[in-house]
PDB file of C-alpha atoms and ligand atoms in Angstrom:
ATOM      1  CA  MET A   7      11.310   7.949 -12.981  1.00  0.00           C
ATOM      2  CA  SER A   8       9.281   6.108 -15.567  1.00  0.00           C
ATOM      3  CA  HIS A   9       6.163   7.544 -17.048  1.00  0.00           C
ATOM      4  CA  SER A  10       3.159   5.494 -17.835  1.00  0.00           C
ATOM      5  CA  PRO A  11       2.449   5.162 -21.511  1.00  0.00           C
ATOM      6  CA  PHE A  12      -1.247   5.218 -20.605  1.00  0.00           C
ATOM      7  CA  PRO A  13      -2.411   8.674 -19.547  1.00  0.00           C
ATOM      8  CA  ILE A  14      -5.958   7.452 -19.104  1.00  0.00           C
ATOM      9  CA  SER A  15      -8.744   9.032 -17.154  1.00  0.00           C
ATOM     10  CA  ILE A  16      -9.901   7.489 -13.921  1.00  0.00           C
ATOM     11  CA  PRO A  17     -12.832   5.157 -14.126  1.00  0.00           C
ATOM     12  CA  ARG A  18     -14.858   6.030 -11.046  1.00  0.00           C
ATOM     13  CA  GLN A  19     -17.330   3.169 -11.200  1.00  0.00           C
ATOM     14  CA  ARG A  20     -19.920   5.438  -9.689  1.00  0.00           C
ATOM     15  CA  ARG A  21     -22.876   3.539 -10.963  1.00  0.00           C
ATOM     16  CA  GLY A  22     -21.627   0.252  -9.493  1.00  0.00           C
ATOM     17  CA  SER A  23     -21.344   1.658  -5.993  1.00  0.00           C
ATOM     18  CA  ALA A  24     -24.501   3.758  -6.030  1.00  0.00           C
ATOM     19  CA  ILE A  25     -26.690   1.072  -4.503  1.00  0.00           C
ATOM     20  CA  LEU A  26     -24.145   0.358  -1.808  1.00  0.00           C
ATOM     21  CA  LEU A  27     -23.930   4.061  -0.986  1.00  0.00           C
ATOM     22  CA  LEU A  28     -27.683   4.278  -0.732  1.00  0.00           C
ATOM     23  CA  LEU A  29     -27.662   1.300   1.614  1.00  0.00           C
ATOM     24  CA  LEU A  30     -24.941   2.988   3.614  1.00  0.00           C
ATOM     25  CA  SER A  31     -26.935   6.212   3.918  1.00  0.00           C
ATOM     26  CA  VAL A  32     -29.984   4.339   5.186  1.00  0.00           C
ATOM     27  CA  LEU A  33     -27.942   2.377   7.699  1.00  0.00           C
ATOM     28  CA  LEU A  34     -26.158   5.493   8.935  1.00  0.00           C
ATOM     29  CA  LEU A  35     -29.503   7.188   9.397  1.00  0.00           C
ATOM     30  CA  LEU A  36     -30.858   4.209  11.318  1.00  0.00           C
ATOM     31  CA  ALA A  37     -27.754   4.103  13.490  1.00  0.00           C
ATOM     32  CA  ALA A  38     -28.169   7.797  14.243  1.00  0.00           C
ATOM     33  CA  CYS A  39     -31.829   7.296  15.177  1.00  0.00           C
ATOM     34  CA  THR A  40     -31.362   4.317  17.443  1.00  0.00           C
ATOM     35  CA  GLN A  41     -28.421   5.598  19.440  1.00  0.00           C
ATOM     36  CA  PRO A  42     -29.378   9.056  20.569  1.00  0.00           C
ATOM     37  CA  GLY A  43     -26.801  10.792  22.663  1.00  0.00           C
ATOM     38  CA  GLU A  44     -23.974   8.410  21.836  1.00  0.00           C
ATOM     39  CA  VAL A  45     -20.959  10.399  20.804  1.00  0.00           C
ATOM     40  CA  ALA A  46     -18.059   9.229  18.708  1.00  0.00           C
ATOM     41  CA  VAL A  47     -15.511   9.875  21.405  1.00  0.00           C
ATOM     42  CA  ALA A  48     -14.893   6.736  23.426  1.00  0.00           C
ATOM     43  CA  SER A  49     -14.005   4.792  25.471  1.00  0.00           C
ATOM     44  CA  SER A  50     -15.485   4.345  28.835  1.00  0.00           C
ATOM     45  CA  GLY A  51     -14.845   0.923  30.238  1.00  0.00           C
ATOM     46  CA  ASP A  52     -12.151  -1.258  28.820  1.00  0.00           C
ATOM     47  CA  ALA A  53     -13.818  -2.720  25.754  1.00  0.00           C
ATOM     48  CA  PRO A  54     -11.307  -2.516  22.914  1.00  0.00           C
ATOM     49  CA  ILE A  55     -11.897   0.156  20.275  1.00  0.00           C
ATOM     50  CA  ARG A  56     -13.331  -1.289  17.085  1.00  0.00           C
ATOM     51  CA  VAL A  57     -10.874  -0.269  14.352  1.00  0.00           C
ATOM     52  CA  VAL A  58     -11.388  -1.097  10.681  1.00  0.00           C
ATOM     53  CA  THR A  59      -8.512  -0.826   8.202  1.00  0.00           C
ATOM     54  CA  THR A  60      -8.037  -1.501   4.483  1.00  0.00           C
ATOM     55  CA  ILE A  61      -4.640  -2.888   3.386  1.00  0.00           C
ATOM     56  CA  GLY A  62      -2.749  -5.348   5.575  1.00  0.00           C
ATOM     57  CA  MET A  63       0.155  -2.972   6.116  1.00  0.00           C
ATOM     58  CA  ILE A  64      -2.148  -0.516   7.906  1.00  0.00           C
ATOM     59  CA  THR A  65      -3.848  -3.334   9.828  1.00  0.00           C
ATOM     60  CA  ASP A  66      -0.445  -4.372  11.142  1.00  0.00           C
ATOM     61  CA  VAL A  67       0.572  -0.871  12.272  1.00  0.00           C
ATOM     62  CA  ALA A  68      -2.798  -0.294  13.946  1.00  0.00           C
ATOM     63  CA  ARG A  69      -2.412  -3.538  15.929  1.00  0.00           C
ATOM     64  CA  ASN A  70       1.137  -2.668  16.971  1.00  0.00           C
ATOM     65  CA  VAL A  71       0.231   0.853  18.038  1.00  0.00           C
ATOM     66  CA  GLY A  72      -3.135   0.067  19.608  1.00  0.00           C
ATOM     67  CA  GLY A  73      -2.089  -3.125  21.382  1.00  0.00           C
ATOM     68  CA  GLU A  74      -4.686  -4.468  23.796  1.00  0.00           C
ATOM     69  CA  HIS A  75      -6.870  -1.378  23.489  1.00  0.00           C
ATOM     70  CA  VAL A  76      -7.951  -2.051  19.907  1.00  0.00           C
ATOM     71  CA  GLU A  77      -9.657  -4.791  17.973  1.00  0.00           C
ATOM     72  CA  VAL A  78      -8.553  -4.317  14.370  1.00  0.00           C
ATOM     73  CA  THR A  79     -10.430  -5.747  11.398  1.00  0.00           C
ATOM     74  CA  GLY A  80      -8.601  -5.506   8.065  1.00  0.00           C
ATOM     75  CA  LEU A  81     -10.806  -5.555   4.975  1.00  0.00           C
ATOM     76  CA  MET A  82      -8.128  -6.588   2.453  1.00  0.00           C
ATOM     77  CA  GLY A  83      -6.187  -9.782   3.012  1.00  0.00           C
ATOM     78  CA  ALA A  84      -3.264 -11.445   1.236  1.00  0.00           C
ATOM     79  CA  GLY A  85      -3.235 -11.128  -2.537  1.00  0.00           C
ATOM     80  CA  VAL A  86      -6.028  -8.525  -2.648  1.00  0.00           C
ATOM     81  CA  ASP A  87      -5.487  -5.589  -5.005  1.00  0.00           C
ATOM     82  CA  PRO A  88      -6.588  -2.330  -3.313  1.00  0.00           C
ATOM     83  CA  HIS A  89      -6.783  -0.396  -6.599  1.00  0.00           C
ATOM     84  CA  LEU A  90      -9.632  -2.612  -7.772  1.00  0.00           C
ATOM     85  CA  TYR A  91     -11.259  -3.429  -4.438  1.00  0.00           C
ATOM     86  CA  LYS A  92     -14.896  -2.516  -3.933  1.00  0.00           C
ATOM     87  CA  ALA A  93     -16.634  -2.569  -0.553  1.00  0.00           C
ATOM     88  CA  THR A  94     -18.891  -5.583  -0.130  1.00  0.00           C
ATOM     89  CA  GLU A  95     -22.079  -5.525   1.905  1.00  0.00           C
ATOM     90  CA  SER A  96     -20.311  -7.109   4.867  1.00  0.00           C
ATOM     91  CA  ASP A  97     -17.555  -4.494   4.591  1.00  0.00           C
ATOM     92  CA  VAL A  98     -20.189  -1.780   4.850  1.00  0.00           C
ATOM     93  CA  ASN A  99     -21.506  -3.434   8.000  1.00  0.00           C
ATOM     94  CA  ARG A 100     -18.004  -3.561   9.458  1.00  0.00           C
ATOM     95  CA  LEU A 101     -17.461   0.104   8.596  1.00  0.00           C
ATOM     96  CA  LEU A 102     -20.759   1.043  10.218  1.00  0.00           C
ATOM     97  CA  ASN A 103     -19.859  -0.919  13.306  1.00  0.00           C
ATOM     98  CA  ALA A 104     -16.344   0.571  13.520  1.00  0.00           C
ATOM     99  CA  GLN A 105     -15.369   3.376  15.885  1.00  0.00           C
ATOM    100  CA  ILE A 106     -12.333   4.496  13.852  1.00  0.00           C
ATOM    101  CA  ILE A 107     -11.324   3.725  10.269  1.00  0.00           C
ATOM    102  CA  PHE A 108      -7.787   3.930   8.937  1.00  0.00           C
ATOM    103  CA  TYR A 109      -7.228   3.740   5.182  1.00  0.00           C
ATOM    104  CA  ASN A 110      -4.287   4.687   2.998  1.00  0.00           C
ATOM    105  CA  GLY A 111      -5.929   7.364   0.864  1.00  0.00           C
ATOM    106  CA  LEU A 112      -3.964   9.216  -1.842  1.00  0.00           C
ATOM    107  CA  PHE A 113      -6.397   7.456  -4.146  1.00  0.00           C
ATOM    108  CA  LEU A 114      -5.100   3.951  -3.404  1.00  0.00           C
ATOM    109  CA  GLU A 115      -8.533   2.566  -2.531  1.00  0.00           C
ATOM    110  CA  SER A 116     -10.027   4.466  -5.454  1.00  0.00           C
ATOM    111  CA  ARG A 117     -13.291   2.532  -5.552  1.00  0.00           C
ATOM    112  CA  MET A 118     -14.015   3.091  -1.860  1.00  0.00           C
ATOM    113  CA  GLU A 119     -13.432   6.851  -1.727  1.00  0.00           C
ATOM    114  CA  ASP A 120     -17.145   7.650  -1.824  1.00  0.00           C
ATOM    115  CA  VAL A 121     -17.857   5.218   1.008  1.00  0.00           C
ATOM    116  CA  PHE A 122     -15.113   6.741   3.176  1.00  0.00           C
ATOM    117  CA  ALA A 123     -16.292  10.268   2.444  1.00  0.00           C
ATOM    118  CA  GLN A 124     -19.778   9.357   3.594  1.00  0.00           C
ATOM    119  CA  ILE A 125     -18.611   7.463   6.698  1.00  0.00           C
ATOM    120  CA  ALA A 126     -16.346  10.363   7.668  1.00  0.00           C
ATOM    121  CA  GLU A 127     -19.430  12.437   8.387  1.00  0.00           C
ATOM    122  CA  SER A 128     -20.283  10.281  11.401  1.00  0.00           C
ATOM    123  CA  LYS A 129     -16.946   8.950  12.721  1.00  0.00           C
ATOM    124  CA  PRO A 130     -13.196   9.377  12.233  1.00  0.00           C
ATOM    125  CA  ALA A 131     -12.161   7.919   8.869  1.00  0.00           C
ATOM    126  CA  ILE A 132      -8.507   8.776   8.471  1.00  0.00           C
ATOM    127  CA  ALA A 133      -6.360   8.646   5.345  1.00  0.00           C
ATOM    128  CA  VAL A 134      -3.044   7.747   6.988  1.00  0.00           C
ATOM    129  CA  GLY A 135      -1.072   8.339   3.785  1.00  0.00           C
ATOM    130  CA  GLU A 136      -1.578  12.034   4.352  1.00  0.00           C
ATOM    131  CA  ALA A 137       0.911  11.745   7.213  1.00  0.00           C
ATOM    132  CA  VAL A 138       3.618  12.012   4.559  1.00  0.00           C
ATOM    133  CA  PRO A 139       4.206  15.741   3.977  1.00  0.00           C
ATOM    134  CA  VAL A 140       3.204  16.973   0.525  1.00  0.00           C
ATOM    135  CA  ALA A 141       6.799  17.945  -0.249  1.00  0.00           C
ATOM    136  CA  GLU A 142       7.885  14.349   0.244  1.00  0.00           C
ATOM    137  CA  ARG A 143       5.102  12.732  -1.750  1.00  0.00           C
ATOM    138  CA  LEU A 144       5.746  11.657  -5.305  1.00  0.00           C
ATOM    139  CA  ALA A 145       3.457  12.707  -8.090  1.00  0.00           C
ATOM    140  CA  SER A 146       1.474   9.984  -9.776  1.00  0.00           C
ATOM    141  CA  PRO A 147       3.139   9.389 -13.119  1.00  0.00           C
ATOM    142  CA  GLN A 148      -0.261   8.350 -14.434  1.00  0.00           C
ATOM    143  CA  TYR A 149      -2.970  10.549 -12.973  1.00  0.00           C
ATOM    144  CA  ALA A 150      -2.598  14.317 -13.064  1.00  0.00           C
ATOM    145  CA  GLU A 151      -3.256  16.001  -9.716  1.00  0.00           C
ATOM    146  CA  HIS A 152      -2.840  12.791  -7.754  1.00  0.00           C
ATOM    147  CA  PHE A 153       0.022  11.519  -5.641  1.00  0.00           C
ATOM    148  CA  ASP A 154       1.608   8.103  -5.917  1.00  0.00           C
ATOM    149  CA  PRO A 155      -0.125   6.202  -3.089  1.00  0.00           C
ATOM    150  CA  HIS A 156       2.481   3.447  -2.498  1.00  0.00           C
ATOM    151  CA  ILE A 157       4.138   5.208   0.420  1.00  0.00           C
ATOM    152  CA  TRP A 158       4.796   2.057   2.531  1.00  0.00           C
ATOM    153  CA  MET A 159       7.650   1.077   0.207  1.00  0.00           C
ATOM    154  CA  ASP A 160       9.912   3.515   2.076  1.00  0.00           C
ATOM    155  CA  VAL A 161      10.184   2.566   5.756  1.00  0.00           C
ATOM    156  CA  LYS A 162      10.673   6.239   6.678  1.00  0.00           C
ATOM    157  CA  ASN A 163       7.156   6.991   5.421  1.00  0.00           C
ATOM    158  CA  TRP A 164       5.726   4.130   7.422  1.00  0.00           C
ATOM    159  CA  GLN A 165       7.265   5.562  10.580  1.00  0.00           C
ATOM    160  CA  MET A 166       5.209   8.706   9.952  1.00  0.00           C
ATOM    161  CA  VAL A 167       2.113   6.575   9.474  1.00  0.00           C
ATOM    162  CA  ALA A 168       2.707   4.839  12.828  1.00  0.00           C
ATOM    163  CA  GLU A 169       2.922   8.260  14.494  1.00  0.00           C
ATOM    164  CA  LYS A 170      -0.262   9.400  12.768  1.00  0.00           C
ATOM    165  CA  ILE A 171      -2.165   6.333  13.972  1.00  0.00           C
ATOM    166  CA  ARG A 172      -0.762   6.876  17.483  1.00  0.00           C
ATOM    167  CA  ASP A 173      -1.956  10.497  17.498  1.00  0.00           C
ATOM    168  CA  GLU A 174      -5.422   9.587  16.218  1.00  0.00           C
ATOM    169  CA  LEU A 175      -5.839   6.849  18.833  1.00  0.00           C
ATOM    170  CA  ILE A 176      -4.724   9.241  21.579  1.00  0.00           C
ATOM    171  CA  ALA A 177      -7.242  11.836  20.384  1.00  0.00           C
ATOM    172  CA  PHE A 178      -9.990   9.219  20.393  1.00  0.00           C
ATOM    173  CA  ASP A 179      -9.028   7.518  23.625  1.00  0.00           C
ATOM    174  CA  PRO A 180      -6.888   9.873  25.747  1.00  0.00           C
ATOM    175  CA  ALA A 181      -7.190   7.615  28.791  1.00  0.00           C
ATOM    176  CA  HIS A 182      -4.669   5.209  27.271  1.00  0.00           C
ATOM    177  CA  GLU A 183      -2.257   7.783  25.892  1.00  0.00           C
ATOM    178  CA  ALA A 184       0.730   6.394  27.788  1.00  0.00           C
ATOM    179  CA  ASP A 185       0.190   2.913  26.346  1.00  0.00           C
ATOM    180  CA  TYR A 186      -0.184   4.207  22.796  1.00  0.00           C
ATOM    181  CA  ARG A 187       3.033   6.176  23.214  1.00  0.00           C
ATOM    182  CA  SER A 188       5.038   3.277  24.555  1.00  0.00           C
ATOM    183  CA  ASN A 189       3.642   0.806  21.990  1.00  0.00           C
ATOM    184  CA  THR A 190       4.541   3.211  19.206  1.00  0.00           C
ATOM    185  CA  ALA A 191       8.019   3.885  20.552  1.00  0.00           C
ATOM    186  CA  ALA A 192       8.698   0.144  20.609  1.00  0.00           C
ATOM    187  CA  TYR A 193       7.376  -0.305  17.074  1.00  0.00           C
ATOM    188  CA  LEU A 194       9.293   2.714  15.753  1.00  0.00           C
ATOM    189  CA  ALA A 195      12.474   1.217  17.170  1.00  0.00           C
ATOM    190  CA  GLN A 196      11.811  -1.939  15.137  1.00  0.00           C
ATOM    191  CA  LEU A 197      11.151   0.144  12.027  1.00  0.00           C
ATOM    192  CA  GLN A 198      14.376   2.049  12.613  1.00  0.00           C
ATOM    193  CA  GLU A 199      16.271  -1.207  12.750  1.00  0.00           C
ATOM    194  CA  LEU A 200      14.505  -2.323   9.558  1.00  0.00           C
ATOM    195  CA  GLU A 201      15.450   0.918   7.801  1.00  0.00           C
ATOM    196  CA  ALA A 202      19.114   0.456   8.705  1.00  0.00           C
ATOM    197  CA  TRP A 203      19.017  -3.129   7.436  1.00  0.00           C
ATOM    198  CA  VAL A 204      17.433  -2.081   4.124  1.00  0.00           C
ATOM    199  CA  GLN A 205      20.085   0.622   3.619  1.00  0.00           C
ATOM    200  CA  GLU A 206      22.796  -1.946   4.209  1.00  0.00           C
ATOM    201  CA  GLN A 207      21.272  -4.529   1.854  1.00  0.00           C
ATOM    202  CA  VAL A 208      20.773  -2.216  -1.115  1.00  0.00           C
ATOM    203  CA  LYS A 209      24.450  -1.279  -0.995  1.00  0.00           C
ATOM    204  CA  THR A 210      25.292  -4.888  -1.897  1.00  0.00           C
ATOM    205  CA  VAL A 211      23.875  -4.327  -5.401  1.00  0.00           C
ATOM    206  CA  PRO A 212      26.304  -2.529  -7.735  1.00  0.00           C
ATOM    207  CA  GLU A 213      24.879   0.884  -8.657  1.00  0.00           C
ATOM    208  CA  GLN A 214      24.510   0.161 -12.381  1.00  0.00           C
ATOM    209  CA  GLN A 215      22.411  -2.916 -11.565  1.00  0.00           C
ATOM    210  CA  ARG A 216      19.911  -1.117  -9.363  1.00  0.00           C
ATOM    211  CA  LEU A 217      17.066  -1.247 -11.836  1.00  0.00           C
ATOM    212  CA  LEU A 218      13.870  -2.792 -10.576  1.00  0.00           C
ATOM    213  CA  VAL A 219      11.427  -3.981 -13.238  1.00  0.00           C
ATOM    214  CA  THR A 220       7.997  -5.055 -11.972  1.00  0.00           C
ATOM    215  CA  ALA A 221       4.533  -5.341 -13.502  1.00  0.00           C
ATOM    216  CA  HIS A 222       2.919  -2.261 -11.967  1.00  0.00           C
ATOM    217  CA  ASP A 223       4.415   0.945 -10.741  1.00  0.00           C
ATOM    218  CA  ALA A 224       4.395   0.389  -6.971  1.00  0.00           C
ATOM    219  CA  PHE A 225       8.066   0.951  -6.218  1.00  0.00           C
ATOM    220  CA  HIS A 226       8.809   4.653  -6.813  1.00  0.00           C
ATOM    221  CA  TYR A 227       9.060   5.387  -3.076  1.00  0.00           C
ATOM    222  CA  PHE A 228      11.365   2.404  -2.733  1.00  0.00           C
ATOM    223  CA  ALA A 229      13.466   3.800  -5.579  1.00  0.00           C
ATOM    224  CA  LYS A 230      13.567   7.284  -4.078  1.00  0.00           C
ATOM    225  CA  GLY A 231      14.334   6.040  -0.573  1.00  0.00           C
ATOM    226  CA  TYR A 232      16.985   3.514  -1.528  1.00  0.00           C
ATOM    227  CA  ASP A 233      18.584   4.848  -4.685  1.00  0.00           C
ATOM    228  CA  PHE A 234      17.122   2.539  -7.318  1.00  0.00           C
ATOM    229  CA  SER A 235      15.568   3.114 -10.709  1.00  0.00           C
ATOM    230  CA  VAL A 236      12.226   1.497 -11.446  1.00  0.00           C
ATOM    231  CA  TYR A 237      10.376   0.595 -14.557  1.00  0.00           C
ATOM    232  CA  ALA A 238       6.911  -0.892 -14.858  1.00  0.00           C
ATOM    233  CA  PRO A 239       5.012  -1.467 -18.087  1.00  0.00           C
ATOM    234  CA  GLN A 240       1.620  -1.388 -16.395  1.00  0.00           C
ATOM    235  CA  GLY A 241       1.620   2.041 -14.768  1.00  0.00           C
ATOM    236  CA  ILE A 242       0.806   3.055 -11.244  1.00  0.00           C
ATOM    237  CA  SER A 243      -2.654   1.567 -10.914  1.00  0.00           C
ATOM    238  CA  THR A 244      -3.581  -1.916 -12.001  1.00  0.00           C
ATOM    239  CA  GLU A 245      -6.661  -0.375 -13.604  1.00  0.00           C
ATOM    240  CA  SER A 246      -4.743   0.099 -16.834  1.00  0.00           C
ATOM    241  CA  GLU A 247      -3.312  -2.892 -18.631  1.00  0.00           C
ATOM    242  CA  ALA A 248       0.081  -3.068 -20.245  1.00  0.00           C
ATOM    243  CA  GLY A 249      -0.178  -3.147 -24.036  1.00  0.00           C
ATOM    244  CA  VAL A 250       2.042  -4.829 -26.599  1.00  0.00           C
ATOM    245  CA  GLU A 251       4.001  -1.601 -27.096  1.00  0.00           C
ATOM    246  CA  ASP A 252       4.671  -1.252 -23.334  1.00  0.00           C
ATOM    247  CA  ILE A 253       5.898  -4.815 -23.175  1.00  0.00           C
ATOM    248  CA  ARG A 254       8.178  -4.333 -26.184  1.00  0.00           C
ATOM    249  CA  ARG A 255       9.636  -1.163 -24.681  1.00  0.00           C
ATOM    250  CA  THR A 256      10.319  -3.001 -21.418  1.00  0.00           C
ATOM    251  CA  ILE A 257      12.050  -5.826 -23.299  1.00  0.00           C
ATOM    252  CA  ASP A 258      14.301  -3.221 -24.984  1.00  0.00           C
ATOM    253  CA  ILE A 259      15.220  -1.819 -21.580  1.00  0.00           C
ATOM    254  CA  VAL A 260      16.081  -5.128 -19.920  1.00  0.00           C
ATOM    255  CA  VAL A 261      18.124  -6.270 -22.943  1.00  0.00           C
ATOM    256  CA  GLU A 262      19.961  -2.952 -23.360  1.00  0.00           C
ATOM    257  CA  GLN A 263      20.731  -2.629 -19.660  1.00  0.00           C
ATOM    258  CA  ASN A 264      21.564  -6.300 -19.282  1.00  0.00           C
ATOM    259  CA  ILE A 265      19.149  -6.792 -16.374  1.00  0.00           C
ATOM    260  CA  PRO A 266      19.480 -10.307 -14.896  1.00  0.00           C
ATOM    261  CA  ALA A 267      16.068 -10.505 -13.208  1.00  0.00           C
ATOM    262  CA  ILE A 268      12.620  -8.955 -13.105  1.00  0.00           C
ATOM    263  CA  PHE A 269       9.858  -9.520 -10.575  1.00  0.00           C
ATOM    264  CA  VAL A 270       6.251 -10.606 -10.265  1.00  0.00           C
ATOM    265  CA  GLU A 271       3.929  -9.275  -7.548  1.00  0.00           C
ATOM    266  CA  SER A 272       1.658 -11.218  -5.225  1.00  0.00           C
ATOM    267  CA  SER A 273      -1.388  -9.067  -5.975  1.00  0.00           C
ATOM    268  CA  VAL A 274      -0.961  -8.728  -9.769  1.00  0.00           C
ATOM    269  CA  PRO A 275      -1.343 -11.519 -12.372  1.00  0.00           C
ATOM    270  CA  PRO A 276       2.117 -12.583 -13.650  1.00  0.00           C
ATOM    271  CA  ASP A 277       1.368 -12.680 -17.398  1.00  0.00           C
ATOM    272  CA  VAL A 278       2.945  -9.318 -18.298  1.00  0.00           C
ATOM    273  CA  VAL A 279       6.195 -10.174 -16.530  1.00  0.00           C
ATOM    274  CA  GLU A 280       6.221 -13.632 -18.126  1.00  0.00           C
ATOM    275  CA  ALA A 281       5.777 -12.063 -21.573  1.00  0.00           C
ATOM    276  CA  ILE A 282       8.784  -9.801 -20.946  1.00  0.00           C
ATOM    277  CA  VAL A 283      10.962 -12.735 -19.898  1.00  0.00           C
ATOM    278  CA  GLU A 284       9.922 -14.705 -22.973  1.00  0.00           C
ATOM    279  CA  GLY A 285      10.497 -11.763 -25.312  1.00  0.00           C
ATOM    280  CA  ALA A 286      13.933 -11.010 -23.846  1.00  0.00           C
ATOM    281  CA  ARG A 287      14.985 -14.656 -24.108  1.00  0.00           C
ATOM    282  CA  ALA A 288      13.835 -14.726 -27.744  1.00  0.00           C
ATOM    283  CA  ARG A 289      16.390 -11.971 -28.327  1.00  0.00           C
ATOM    284  CA  GLY A 290      19.115 -14.034 -26.709  1.00  0.00           C
ATOM    285  CA  HIS A 291      19.143 -12.214 -23.353  1.00  0.00           C
ATOM    286  CA  GLU A 292      19.275 -14.512 -20.359  1.00  0.00           C
ATOM    287  CA  ILE A 293      16.830 -13.235 -17.789  1.00  0.00           C
ATOM    288  CA  ARG A 294      14.748 -14.846 -15.094  1.00  0.00           C
ATOM    289  CA  ILE A 295      11.918 -14.040 -12.765  1.00  0.00           C
ATOM    290  CA  GLY A 296      13.783 -13.012  -9.633  1.00  0.00           C
ATOM    291  CA  GLY A 297      10.909 -13.867  -7.323  1.00  0.00           C
ATOM    292  CA  SER A 298       7.551 -12.582  -6.181  1.00  0.00           C
ATOM    293  CA  LEU A 299       7.341  -9.235  -4.379  1.00  0.00           C
ATOM    294  CA  PHE A 300       4.633  -8.030  -2.043  1.00  0.00           C
ATOM    295  CA  SER A 301       3.614  -4.699  -3.489  1.00  0.00           C
ATOM    296  CA  ASP A 302       0.066  -3.730  -2.473  1.00  0.00           C
ATOM    297  CA  ALA A 303      -0.786  -6.660  -0.196  1.00  0.00           C
ATOM    298  CA  MET A 304       1.185  -8.585   2.415  1.00  0.00           C
ATOM    299  CA  GLY A 305       1.599 -12.367   2.733  1.00  0.00           C
ATOM    300  CA  GLU A 306      -0.783 -14.736   4.502  1.00  0.00           C
ATOM    301  CA  ASP A 307      -1.552 -14.166   8.177  1.00  0.00           C
ATOM    302  CA  GLY A 308       0.753 -16.149  10.424  1.00  0.00           C
ATOM    303  CA  THR A 309       3.698 -16.102   7.987  1.00  0.00           C
ATOM    304  CA  PRO A 310       6.660 -13.707   8.340  1.00  0.00           C
ATOM    305  CA  GLU A 311       5.520 -11.941   5.161  1.00  0.00           C
ATOM    306  CA  GLY A 312       2.115 -11.387   6.753  1.00  0.00           C
ATOM    307  CA  THR A 313       3.653  -8.495   8.722  1.00  0.00           C
ATOM    308  CA  TYR A 314       4.899  -5.175   7.392  1.00  0.00           C
ATOM    309  CA  ILE A 315       8.417  -5.774   8.627  1.00  0.00           C
ATOM    310  CA  GLY A 316       8.505  -9.297   7.179  1.00  0.00           C
ATOM    311  CA  MET A 317       7.107  -8.077   3.880  1.00  0.00           C
ATOM    312  CA  ILE A 318       9.807  -5.425   3.491  1.00  0.00           C
ATOM    313  CA  ARG A 319      12.520  -7.896   4.484  1.00  0.00           C
ATOM    314  CA  HIS A 320      11.220 -10.374   1.922  1.00  0.00           C
ATOM    315  CA  ASN A 321      11.092  -7.772  -0.852  1.00  0.00           C
ATOM    316  CA  VAL A 322      14.518  -6.346  -0.170  1.00  0.00           C
ATOM    317  CA  GLY A 323      16.109  -9.791   0.196  1.00  0.00           C
ATOM    318  CA  THR A 324      14.497 -10.974  -3.040  1.00  0.00           C
ATOM    319  CA  ILE A 325      15.408  -7.837  -5.018  1.00  0.00           C
ATOM    320  CA  THR A 326      18.997  -7.575  -3.856  1.00  0.00           C
ATOM    321  CA  SER A 327      19.923 -11.240  -4.259  1.00  0.00           C
ATOM    322  CA  ALA A 328      18.339 -11.477  -7.741  1.00  0.00           C
ATOM    323  CA  LEU A 329      19.975  -8.261  -8.963  1.00  0.00           C
ATOM    324  CA  ARG A 330      23.351  -9.388  -7.690  1.00  0.00           C
ATOM    325  CA  GLY A 331      22.786 -12.304 -10.066  1.00  0.00           C
ATOM    326  CA  GLU A 332      22.494 -14.975  -7.382  1.00  0.00           C
TER     327      GLU A 332
HETATM  328 ZN1   ZN B 596      -0.404  -0.385  -6.580  1.00  0.00          ZN
END
């Protein structure tokens, strides 16, 4: 496991979100005043449950599990970096209007934690990442007392998340329990198939070549689940930037270990990875950018990579073919 060279403290950006939080408090109060007697437990009638989610991976699971009984609004689309994302005014309105909120937690959406904490007082706001048992979570290499939030990189974790979302929807809307169970069983079967495919693909890369170098540290669960090593000059959150020394150290590693390819990420600017490629080439090591991986955001809606399963297939296909030297 790599360790970030930047043991920095967490910028909480409290001041920036203070006004939004105040707005939220007022709106919550108004909502409470104008809807006396309405309880959070739904759903009479067959109007779909209004679900709001953060990252696309969670949006996708919630749609698969909830099926026709939910209307899911995802706040973060393709290319959006959840580490840096702040709730906009229209997000706050969506959150207020939601009946259930699913977010990753484990400090992924670090700038929305206060908003979720406040919302959780009036409706279910669930950190689905907590479905992964503590013993199986990885420590953040960067922030003491935090876990690495990038749990979706191991399909086995995402199966637990699907079950968590199923259980929360059943608790909220017991009338449709049978549907939630059958939707989830069907989706889990697809995830099981995906897991088997990933296991098969990673075996095609010789063991000594299983080193994944990316800009930021999103792939530790992938490494743990599929027997890779990872190295990232930028650390686990994109809030810290890679410095000259981090880049030089990464160049040493790719040259010494004769790594044929490193990877950019769809939600992180490519300049750090480009600098590593340039530096390694200047030392006579032939290396290329092996492709773009989806780390903290999925692809565009309507493309295969705009689904969790398609995103994982893309990443694994890209990583394994580039590291085999193809
Ligand atoms: Zn990340």
